[in-house]
Amino acid sequence: MTATELTQLLADGLILGSMYGLIAVGYTMVYGILQIINFAHGEIYMLGGFGALFVYAWVPGLRAIPLWAALPVLLVVAVAVSVAAATGAERFAYRPLRGAPRLAPLISAIGLSLFLQQVVFNFFTLPGSSMGVTAPVPFPQFETAPLDLAGVQVSVAGLLTLALAAFGMVALTWFVRRTRTGRAMQATAQDPATARLMGIDTDRIIVIAFAIGAALAAVACVTQGLRLGTVSYNMGFITGLKGFTAAVLGGIGNIQGAMAGGVVLGLAESLASGALPHIDALAMFSGSVWKDVWAFVILIVVLLIRPQGLFGERVADRA
Amino acid sequence: MSALLEVDDLRVAYGKVEAVKGISFTVEEGEAVTLIGTNGAGKTTTLHTLSGLLRPAGGSVRFRGEDLAGVPAHRVVALGLAHCPEGRHIFPSLTVEENLFLGAYLRKDAPGIADDLERAYTLFERLRERRAQAAGTLSGGEQQMLAMGRALMCRPALLMLDEPSMGLSPIMMRKIMDTVAELRRTGTTILLVEQNARAALALADRAYVMETGRIVLEGTGTELARAESVRKAYLGED
Ligand SMILES: Nc1ncnc2c1ncn2[C@@H]1O[C@H](COP(=O)(O)OP(=O)(O)O)[C@@H](O)[C@H]1O
Ligand SMILES: [Mg+2]
């Protein structure tokens, strides 16, 4: 394998991984505050893509202008749809179960996942077709040819993914560390009862955490649609699982860790499908069929060595 | 003129178990009142109910004439009732200064906040030295100073302190109790919960003794410090 081929795999992995990272942030923020895993987050992600596709398909003006000009509208609608779904889920599926045994919100999340998938499956409609989407549906594509960086090909959608992920992380880090609401969010994660004694409306902070996670997931789904050219009603399942894996890899509860975990996972997947065929002993475990297996092998190995994840704090530091 | 804080027949339960069984007491403006009693008497439960973290099973709490029934915790502090919780509960990964600013979370008057930050640093010089340090790295005594400084940052009309001297070295305990006495002198109204009854009675205007969810004795600090039952049970004399 040449150096260019390896660089290509690393570039692809970085792009895929930053998309996983955007999803992982949502799992980690909600976990950091409520200690629950929002297993419906994969569907929150999926809804963003369908929201964007819906306006693109039904608003004729958007298809008349270049995709890059329509993109801000697609992103805003995607974010709005995902945020609405996530805050609705918080209000009606999770909040009533606060204080219930841990298993209750988990079951609620699984029910919600199936419900949201079925809503799209049965009711999402494109112009000129009948109601419902059973198969993957086409997503708008950039027509520009991939950029050639010294032999490494990077698509416009790939670059956009990197740019949006970087922007999202910088903005989020600034928000959490530097703003009044961000500090209130940290306080709520560290000690919710005492946060209330400071005058912090912790219910509101929880809604904001769900909303931020949903917004980043919506952006992730739009970039995924742009890169792969399709979205499907069940795309949130495996990708959501990857995002969750990335969050655990990075140390659940740690926002920067979630992005780092996503990148590690993306690189691992890319190398597993592209580099392993060149290693004789492992060639039979390579290719895209095996890449998910390798993703979870990495997860298991990391957790065996560092149960708190790559960048996780020990529980005692958070108490 | 009614008292600043009026607690009437307050009852609080955890599930079916009543931890506070109908207590009544008052705190007047400018007073330092102490609530003493052995471990498990219901003192912390009482403070948690006053600040809205727990809901009462019965009775009423009036603060500045307003009924606190149904007021959520994050609104109680807006009324001027600050609660410095047992066990300090500082935010460990935030800096000392960020912790102090969270005490002023609901305030919008930047100049007033800056004044009060300066006041907290004057009261506890140690906090000034460590302002940029993560609060979790402070010693127990320093964390207690931070918790008190943070509670003062909302400029409270009533400061509730739950066992501020717990688990501290004798020197640190002295420093904390001296600060409470100084706050009292400079006009802060205080409701002090303590197991260190001797120190609490020495600085309080009035005191209540709690036993298994009930108030069993009340009087001025000096009266109770002299009462035989208190000396035996709480001051370790025979
Ligand atoms: N979270 C809780 N759940 C159930 N019982 C509690 C809880 N907290 C305190 N108690 C019980 O309530 C009683 C009063 O406790 P507490 O108010 O902490 O007393 P104190 O502060 O005077 O030591 C004790 O019997 C204690 O075991
Ligand atoms: Mg107590």
XYZ file of C-alpha atoms and ligand atoms in Angstrom:
585
model
C 0.000 0.000 0.000
C 1.354 3.435 -0.914
C 1.570 6.445 1.348
C -1.068 8.182 -0.759
C -3.471 5.259 -0.316
C -2.890 5.335 3.438
C -3.427 9.109 3.556
C -6.634 8.599 1.592
C -7.872 6.105 4.187
C -6.964 8.471 7.026
C -8.755 11.376 5.322
C -11.875 9.261 4.758
C -11.711 8.055 8.353
C -11.368 11.578 9.688
C -14.453 12.709 7.766
C -16.518 9.713 8.828
C -15.261 10.066 12.390
C -16.092 13.741 12.717
C -19.628 12.871 11.623
C -19.775 10.190 14.363
C -18.391 12.765 16.781
C -21.223 15.194 16.064
C -23.698 12.450 16.961
C -21.699 11.340 20.002
C -21.908 14.790 21.580
C -25.673 14.402 21.976
C -25.352 11.116 23.849
C -22.636 12.469 26.086
C -24.378 15.741 27.013
C -27.608 14.053 28.011
C -25.731 11.362 29.898
C -23.564 13.960 31.644
C -26.623 15.634 33.130
C -29.232 12.897 33.526
C -27.162 9.688 33.526
C -29.499 8.198 30.938
C -28.677 6.972 27.454
C -31.025 8.603 24.978
C -31.290 5.604 22.658
C -33.715 7.523 20.461
C -30.857 9.867 19.507
C -30.213 7.864 16.309
C -33.756 8.633 15.183
C -33.393 12.290 16.186
C -30.404 12.281 13.810
C -32.365 10.577 11.031
C -35.266 13.059 11.326
C -32.868 15.929 10.607
C -31.993 14.447 7.218
C -35.620 13.862 6.347
C -36.524 17.389 7.445
C -33.930 18.782 5.046
C -35.064 16.474 2.254
C -38.685 17.464 2.827
C -38.140 21.189 2.219
C -35.794 20.486 -0.658
C -38.373 18.299 -2.366
C -41.440 20.437 -1.687
C -40.148 24.007 -2.042
C -39.558 24.430 -5.798
C -37.397 27.534 -5.377
C -34.736 25.565 -3.561
C -34.043 23.259 -6.484
C -33.842 26.238 -8.825
C -30.792 27.631 -7.007
C -27.370 25.981 -6.562
C -27.171 23.455 -3.738
C -24.628 25.491 -1.769
C -27.111 28.393 -1.720
C -29.953 26.145 -0.588
C -27.764 24.442 2.018
C -28.297 26.993 4.832
C -32.051 26.475 4.488
C -31.640 22.689 4.562
C -29.462 22.914 7.674
C -31.841 25.255 9.492
C -34.847 23.048 8.761
C -32.934 19.887 9.708
C -31.905 21.439 13.015
C -35.440 22.689 13.684
C -36.983 19.261 13.062
C -34.441 17.391 15.210
C -34.591 19.926 18.031
C -38.398 19.784 18.050
C -38.301 15.987 18.188
C -35.655 15.883 20.917
C -37.280 18.452 23.177
C -40.633 16.719 22.667
C -39.014 13.416 23.602
C -37.508 14.981 26.710
C -40.826 16.442 27.774
C -43.057 13.452 27.126
C -40.845 10.356 27.150
C -38.115 11.150 29.697
C -39.231 13.846 32.119
C -42.222 11.864 33.429
C -39.808 9.031 34.241
C -37.316 11.031 36.315
C -36.725 9.210 39.540
C -38.040 5.960 38.060
C -35.682 2.946 37.923
C -32.957 3.255 35.274
C -34.587 0.670 33.034
C -37.753 2.752 32.543
C -36.258 5.580 30.446
C -34.316 2.989 28.461
C -37.482 1.169 27.491
C -39.158 4.499 26.787
C -36.265 5.339 24.444
C -36.553 2.082 22.520
C -40.297 2.611 22.097
C -39.674 6.145 20.908
C -37.057 4.946 18.389
C -39.478 2.513 16.808
C -42.242 5.109 16.830
C -40.142 7.758 15.054
C -38.929 5.256 12.454
C -42.486 4.186 11.769
C -43.704 7.777 11.449
C -41.172 8.370 8.661
C -41.734 4.935 7.143
C -45.491 5.426 6.921
C -45.963 9.137 6.363
C -42.939 10.741 4.708
C -44.006 11.657 1.208
C -42.107 12.983 -1.798
C -43.844 14.859 -4.620
C -45.343 12.463 -7.132
C -44.974 9.329 -5.030
C -47.325 7.591 -2.674
C -47.185 8.072 1.069
C -44.384 6.381 3.025
C -40.735 5.529 2.329
C -39.735 1.890 2.391
C -36.357 2.150 0.637
C -33.490 4.660 0.831
C -34.442 7.919 -0.888
C -32.092 10.111 -2.927
C -30.595 13.131 -1.184
C -29.332 16.191 -3.128
C -25.709 16.004 -4.200
C -22.957 18.506 -4.960
C -21.951 18.158 -8.592
C -18.472 19.580 -8.129
C -15.741 16.982 -8.678
C -13.768 15.906 -5.594
C -10.744 18.013 -4.760
C -7.391 16.434 -5.467
C -4.906 17.179 -2.669
C -1.614 15.612 -3.779
C -3.404 12.506 -4.956
C -5.832 12.314 -2.035
C -9.433 12.788 -3.131
C -11.728 14.735 -0.835
C -15.314 15.440 -1.823
C -16.950 18.808 -1.251
C -19.397 17.102 1.105
C -16.456 15.614 3.000
C -14.810 19.002 3.420
C -18.121 20.448 4.496
C -18.430 17.702 7.120
C -15.025 18.578 8.549
C -15.768 22.301 8.539
C -19.150 21.932 10.228
C -17.795 19.508 12.831
C -14.907 21.835 13.656
C -17.182 24.854 13.835
C -19.714 22.957 15.955
C -17.100 21.862 18.462
C -15.493 25.289 18.792
C -18.879 26.943 19.255
C -20.019 24.351 21.774
C -16.808 24.515 23.792
C -17.058 28.286 23.914
C -20.718 28.066 24.959
C -20.113 25.575 27.769
C -16.970 27.221 29.151
C -17.626 30.910 28.644
C -21.331 31.677 28.825
C -23.528 31.973 31.875
C -25.882 29.252 30.634
C -22.906 27.029 29.790
C -21.560 27.296 33.338
C -25.034 26.571 34.648
C -24.958 23.451 32.471
C -21.653 22.335 33.981
C -22.992 23.012 37.464
C -26.128 20.989 36.716
C -24.027 18.064 35.472
C -21.808 18.123 38.553
C -24.448 18.599 41.259
C -28.061 19.167 40.175
C -29.540 19.822 43.626
C -26.916 22.429 44.467
C -27.340 23.961 41.017
C -30.968 24.597 41.924
C -29.856 26.303 45.132
C -27.942 28.756 42.931
C -31.198 29.664 41.159
C -30.548 27.525 38.086
C -33.714 26.164 36.479
C -32.299 22.694 35.887
C -35.303 21.567 33.824
C -34.498 24.307 31.352
C -30.834 23.313 31.276
C -31.839 19.721 30.496
C -33.989 20.908 27.566
C -31.042 22.950 26.260
C -28.738 19.916 26.479
C -31.190 17.815 24.461
C -31.575 20.625 21.931
C -27.838 21.133 21.393
C -27.269 17.403 20.930
C -30.140 17.245 18.446
C -28.875 20.242 16.464
C -25.434 18.682 16.021
C -26.976 15.338 15.072
C -29.159 17.048 12.458
C -26.084 18.680 10.923
C -24.378 15.262 10.940
C -27.295 13.711 9.072
C -27.342 16.392 6.394
C -23.613 15.864 5.776
C -24.149 12.109 5.677
C -26.928 12.548 3.099
C -24.728 14.824 1.012
C -21.818 12.360 1.107
C -23.730 9.138 0.470
C -26.522 10.493 -1.696
C -29.354 8.796 0.183
C -31.183 8.814 3.491
C -33.342 6.008 4.848
C -35.864 5.702 7.651
C -33.686 3.192 9.513
C -30.327 4.905 9.011
C -30.357 6.093 12.631
C -30.030 2.610 14.052
C -26.501 1.581 13.137
C -25.164 5.138 12.907
C -26.711 5.981 16.261
C -25.001 2.928 17.695
C -21.698 4.165 16.287
C -22.260 7.594 17.802
C -22.982 5.970 21.149
C -19.833 3.853 20.798
C -17.832 7.005 20.074
C -19.252 8.670 23.186
C -18.288 5.693 25.347
C -14.860 5.491 23.696
C -14.198 9.142 24.464
C -15.432 8.844 28.033
C -19.144 9.383 28.367
C -19.975 12.797 29.821
C -16.936 14.445 28.211
C -17.864 16.658 25.241
C -14.418 16.925 23.643
C -13.919 13.228 24.359
C -17.027 12.431 22.307
C -15.573 14.114 19.215
C -12.205 12.446 19.792
C -13.929 9.086 20.230
C -15.769 9.661 16.955
C -12.536 10.355 15.111
C -10.842 7.274 16.604
C -13.803 5.170 15.546
C -13.916 6.649 12.037
C -10.192 6.059 11.505
C -10.490 2.503 12.812
C -13.346 1.749 10.457
C -11.615 3.254 7.470
C -8.373 1.386 8.132
C -10.231 -1.856 8.816
C -11.913 -1.775 5.435
C -8.972 -0.352 3.480
C -5.689 -1.288 5.142
C -6.284 -4.757 6.531
C -6.471 -6.397 3.077
C -2.771 -5.566 2.795
C -1.885 -7.486 5.951
C -1.854 -11.159 4.970
C -2.772 -12.619 8.348
C -5.772 -10.321 8.747
C -6.882 -9.987 5.143
C -9.781 -12.360 5.627
C -11.217 -10.076 8.351
C -11.151 -6.962 6.206
C -13.528 -5.143 3.920
C -16.697 -3.238 4.601
C -18.504 -6.282 6.012
C -15.970 -6.457 8.837
C -15.580 -2.760 9.541
C -18.392 -2.660 12.094
C -16.894 -5.649 13.856
C -13.564 -3.830 14.143
C -15.304 -0.729 15.467
C -16.691 -2.730 18.354
C -13.458 -4.659 18.886
C -11.758 -1.298 19.430
C -14.488 -0.326 21.879
C -14.045 -3.516 23.884
C -10.258 -3.274 23.958
C -10.314 0.367 25.078
C -12.870 -0.336 27.788
C -10.838 -3.275 29.076
C -7.792 -1.048 29.452
C -9.539 2.205 30.390
C -13.078 1.558 31.656
C -13.709 5.323 31.896
C -12.971 5.725 28.170
C -10.049 7.462 26.497
C -10.719 10.891 27.983
C -13.200 10.092 30.740
C -12.831 11.293 34.284
C -13.083 8.805 37.043
C -16.514 8.891 38.631
C -15.052 10.335 41.831
C -14.015 13.506 39.997
C -17.557 14.180 38.928
C -19.353 13.467 42.209
C -44.399 43.355 61.912
C -44.046 39.670 61.145
C -40.792 37.715 61.342
C -38.490 37.327 58.338
C -38.987 33.561 58.409
C -42.010 31.899 59.975
C -42.218 28.135 60.070
C -45.513 26.774 61.307
C -46.215 23.121 62.139
C -43.897 21.947 59.354
C -43.965 18.240 58.594
C -41.691 16.477 56.092
C -41.644 12.795 55.161
C -39.415 10.505 53.115
C -41.999 8.129 51.695
C -44.013 7.044 54.712
C -41.327 7.910 57.260
C -41.805 11.306 58.865
C -38.446 12.959 59.484
C -39.843 16.321 60.635
C -42.953 15.992 62.765
C -44.562 19.408 63.099
C -42.032 22.057 64.044
C -42.608 25.781 64.431
C -39.978 28.483 64.738
C -39.167 31.989 63.588
C -36.156 34.014 62.558
C -36.324 37.798 62.930
C -34.432 40.192 60.722
C -30.865 40.726 61.963
C -30.906 37.696 64.260
C -28.637 34.694 64.392
C -30.710 31.638 65.230
C -29.291 28.181 65.685
C -30.893 24.799 65.316
C -28.960 22.146 67.221
C -29.563 18.465 67.780
C -27.962 15.072 67.360
C -27.363 13.343 64.070
C -30.640 12.333 62.414
C -32.782 14.843 64.309
C -34.137 16.319 61.081
C -32.142 19.547 60.820
C -30.903 19.035 57.264
C -34.348 17.874 56.178
C -35.766 21.113 57.584
C -33.310 23.296 55.653
C -33.877 21.348 52.441
C -37.599 21.992 52.800
C -37.102 25.711 53.449
C -35.024 26.079 50.295
C -37.514 24.114 48.197
C -35.446 20.989 47.486
C -37.993 18.948 49.446
C -41.769 19.374 49.547
C -43.448 19.519 52.944
C -46.131 17.005 53.904
C -47.873 19.684 55.941
C -47.589 23.032 57.662
C -46.390 26.279 56.173
C -43.273 28.337 55.557
C -43.506 32.089 55.142
C -40.475 34.093 54.070
C -40.721 37.895 53.933
C -44.455 37.426 54.266
C -44.672 35.182 51.207
C -45.960 31.621 51.396
C -43.263 29.326 49.970
C -45.694 26.468 49.231
C -45.052 25.240 45.698
C -42.212 27.696 45.004
C -39.456 25.690 43.246
C -35.916 25.773 44.675
C -34.513 27.945 41.905
C -37.089 30.652 42.692
C -36.641 30.521 46.468
C -33.096 31.850 46.181
C -34.427 34.733 44.094
C -36.482 35.754 47.147
C -33.286 36.141 49.165
C -33.031 32.804 50.949
C -29.538 31.319 50.526
C -28.715 27.765 51.527
C -25.134 26.698 52.166
C -25.614 22.921 52.161
C -24.214 20.290 54.496
C -21.078 18.753 53.029
C -20.234 21.987 51.141
C -21.252 20.785 47.641
C -18.983 23.089 45.712
C -18.786 22.440 41.939
C -15.475 20.561 41.786
C -14.410 21.059 38.172
C -15.262 24.744 38.072
C -12.778 27.292 39.335
C -13.153 29.054 42.670
C -14.235 32.236 40.916
C -16.716 30.427 38.656
C -18.249 28.871 41.770
C -18.601 32.312 43.329
C -20.197 33.731 40.186
C -22.734 30.901 40.202
C -23.793 32.155 43.626
C -24.816 35.369 41.845
C -26.438 33.459 38.956
C -29.752 35.333 39.099
C -28.267 38.803 39.535
C -27.873 41.209 36.646
C -26.132 44.132 38.422
C -22.512 43.675 37.338
C -21.082 46.402 39.618
C -22.907 44.977 42.654
C -21.653 41.474 41.822
C -18.084 42.784 41.551
C -18.447 44.443 44.978
C -19.713 41.230 46.533
C -16.944 39.201 44.920
C -14.459 41.580 46.508
C -16.260 41.221 49.833
C -16.064 37.411 49.624
C -12.335 37.627 48.878
C -11.839 40.014 51.784
C -13.693 37.655 54.092
C -11.684 34.678 52.835
C -8.291 35.820 51.526
C -7.433 32.197 50.813
C -10.083 32.127 48.089
C -8.519 35.125 46.387
C -5.190 33.301 46.188
C -6.885 30.274 44.680
C -9.427 32.042 42.477
C -8.309 30.345 39.227
C -7.913 26.880 40.761
C -10.451 24.056 40.288
C -12.609 24.001 43.407
C -12.191 20.237 43.762
C -8.483 20.737 44.557
C -9.204 22.847 47.668
C -8.851 21.503 51.217
C -12.001 20.817 53.224
C -11.770 24.110 55.079
C -11.206 26.067 51.889
C -14.173 24.326 50.299
C -16.294 25.402 53.255
C -15.133 28.989 52.784
C -16.041 28.735 49.124
C -19.492 27.334 49.886
C -20.124 30.203 52.319
C -18.728 32.815 49.948
C -20.878 31.419 47.161
C -24.031 31.574 49.305
C -23.252 35.216 50.163
C -22.937 36.136 46.486
C -26.737 36.344 46.136
C -26.779 39.020 48.862
C -29.199 36.950 50.913
C -31.799 38.328 53.288
C -31.354 35.072 55.222
C -28.283 32.847 55.119
C -28.852 29.215 56.093
C -25.696 27.320 57.026
C -25.828 23.550 57.477
C -23.000 22.237 59.666
C -20.312 24.607 58.381
C -17.727 23.276 60.864
C -18.284 19.594 60.101
C -15.125 17.581 59.519
C -12.760 20.536 59.910
C -9.575 20.867 61.958
C -10.009 22.830 65.221
C -8.192 25.830 63.729
C -10.323 25.828 60.596
C -13.461 25.323 62.688
C -12.514 28.410 64.729
C -11.977 30.434 61.546
C -15.338 29.431 60.106
C -17.239 30.128 63.340
C -15.463 33.487 63.696
C -16.597 34.361 60.191
C -20.177 33.411 61.037
C -19.957 35.659 64.106
C -18.557 38.473 61.965
C -21.345 38.103 59.397
C -23.847 38.295 62.225
C -22.201 41.456 63.588
C -22.310 43.110 60.182
C -26.040 42.505 59.962
C -26.530 39.267 58.022
C -29.508 37.289 59.282
C -28.406 33.715 59.926
C -30.016 30.350 60.512
C -27.204 28.071 61.671
C -27.493 24.306 61.959
C -24.703 22.782 64.012
C -23.664 19.693 65.878
C -20.947 21.760 67.523
C -23.499 23.077 70.010
C -21.065 24.961 72.183
C -19.814 27.180 69.358
C -23.303 27.625 67.932
C -24.872 28.637 71.248
C -22.038 31.075 71.909
C -22.807 33.167 68.881
C -26.581 32.744 68.508
C -29.224 35.164 69.750
C -31.728 32.361 70.045
C -31.601 28.604 69.729
C -33.884 25.639 69.135
C -33.040 22.078 70.116
C -34.331 19.349 67.798
C -34.763 15.687 68.672
C -36.187 13.051 66.333
C -38.158 15.475 64.218
C -39.449 17.712 67.006
C -38.320 20.918 68.689
C -37.901 20.022 72.342
C -36.364 23.203 73.766
C -35.991 26.824 72.804
C -34.519 29.935 74.356
C -31.721 32.456 74.053
C -28.248 31.134 73.307
C -27.035 31.799 76.849
C -30.164 30.290 78.439
C -29.750 27.044 76.561
C -26.010 26.919 77.124
C -26.824 26.995 80.865
C -29.779 24.552 80.754
C -28.808 21.300 82.418
C -30.384 18.978 79.846
C -28.524 20.721 77.026
C -25.219 20.627 78.887
C -25.569 16.890 79.432
C -26.797 15.932 75.990
C -25.016 18.371 73.683
C -22.096 19.954 75.496
C -20.658 16.713 76.821
C -20.719 17.799 80.482
C -22.041 15.828 83.431
N -32.901 11.011 51.471
C -33.416 10.414 52.562
N -34.234 9.342 52.415
C -34.775 8.741 53.499
N -34.553 9.116 54.758
C -33.749 10.165 54.977
C -33.136 10.864 53.881
N -32.392 11.865 54.385
C -32.525 11.805 55.726
N -33.335 10.782 56.080
C -33.739 10.441 57.455
O -34.397 11.543 58.022
C -33.994 11.737 59.349
C -33.464 13.124 59.527
O -32.255 13.258 58.804
P -31.499 14.638 58.660
O -32.489 15.683 58.334
O -30.380 14.440 57.745
O -30.958 14.865 60.148
P -29.829 15.817 60.706
O -29.477 16.809 59.655
O -30.455 16.448 61.906
O -28.671 14.969 61.073
C -32.977 10.642 59.658
O -33.644 9.594 60.312
C -32.509 10.197 58.312
O -32.160 8.833 58.337
Mg -27.619 17.117 58.815
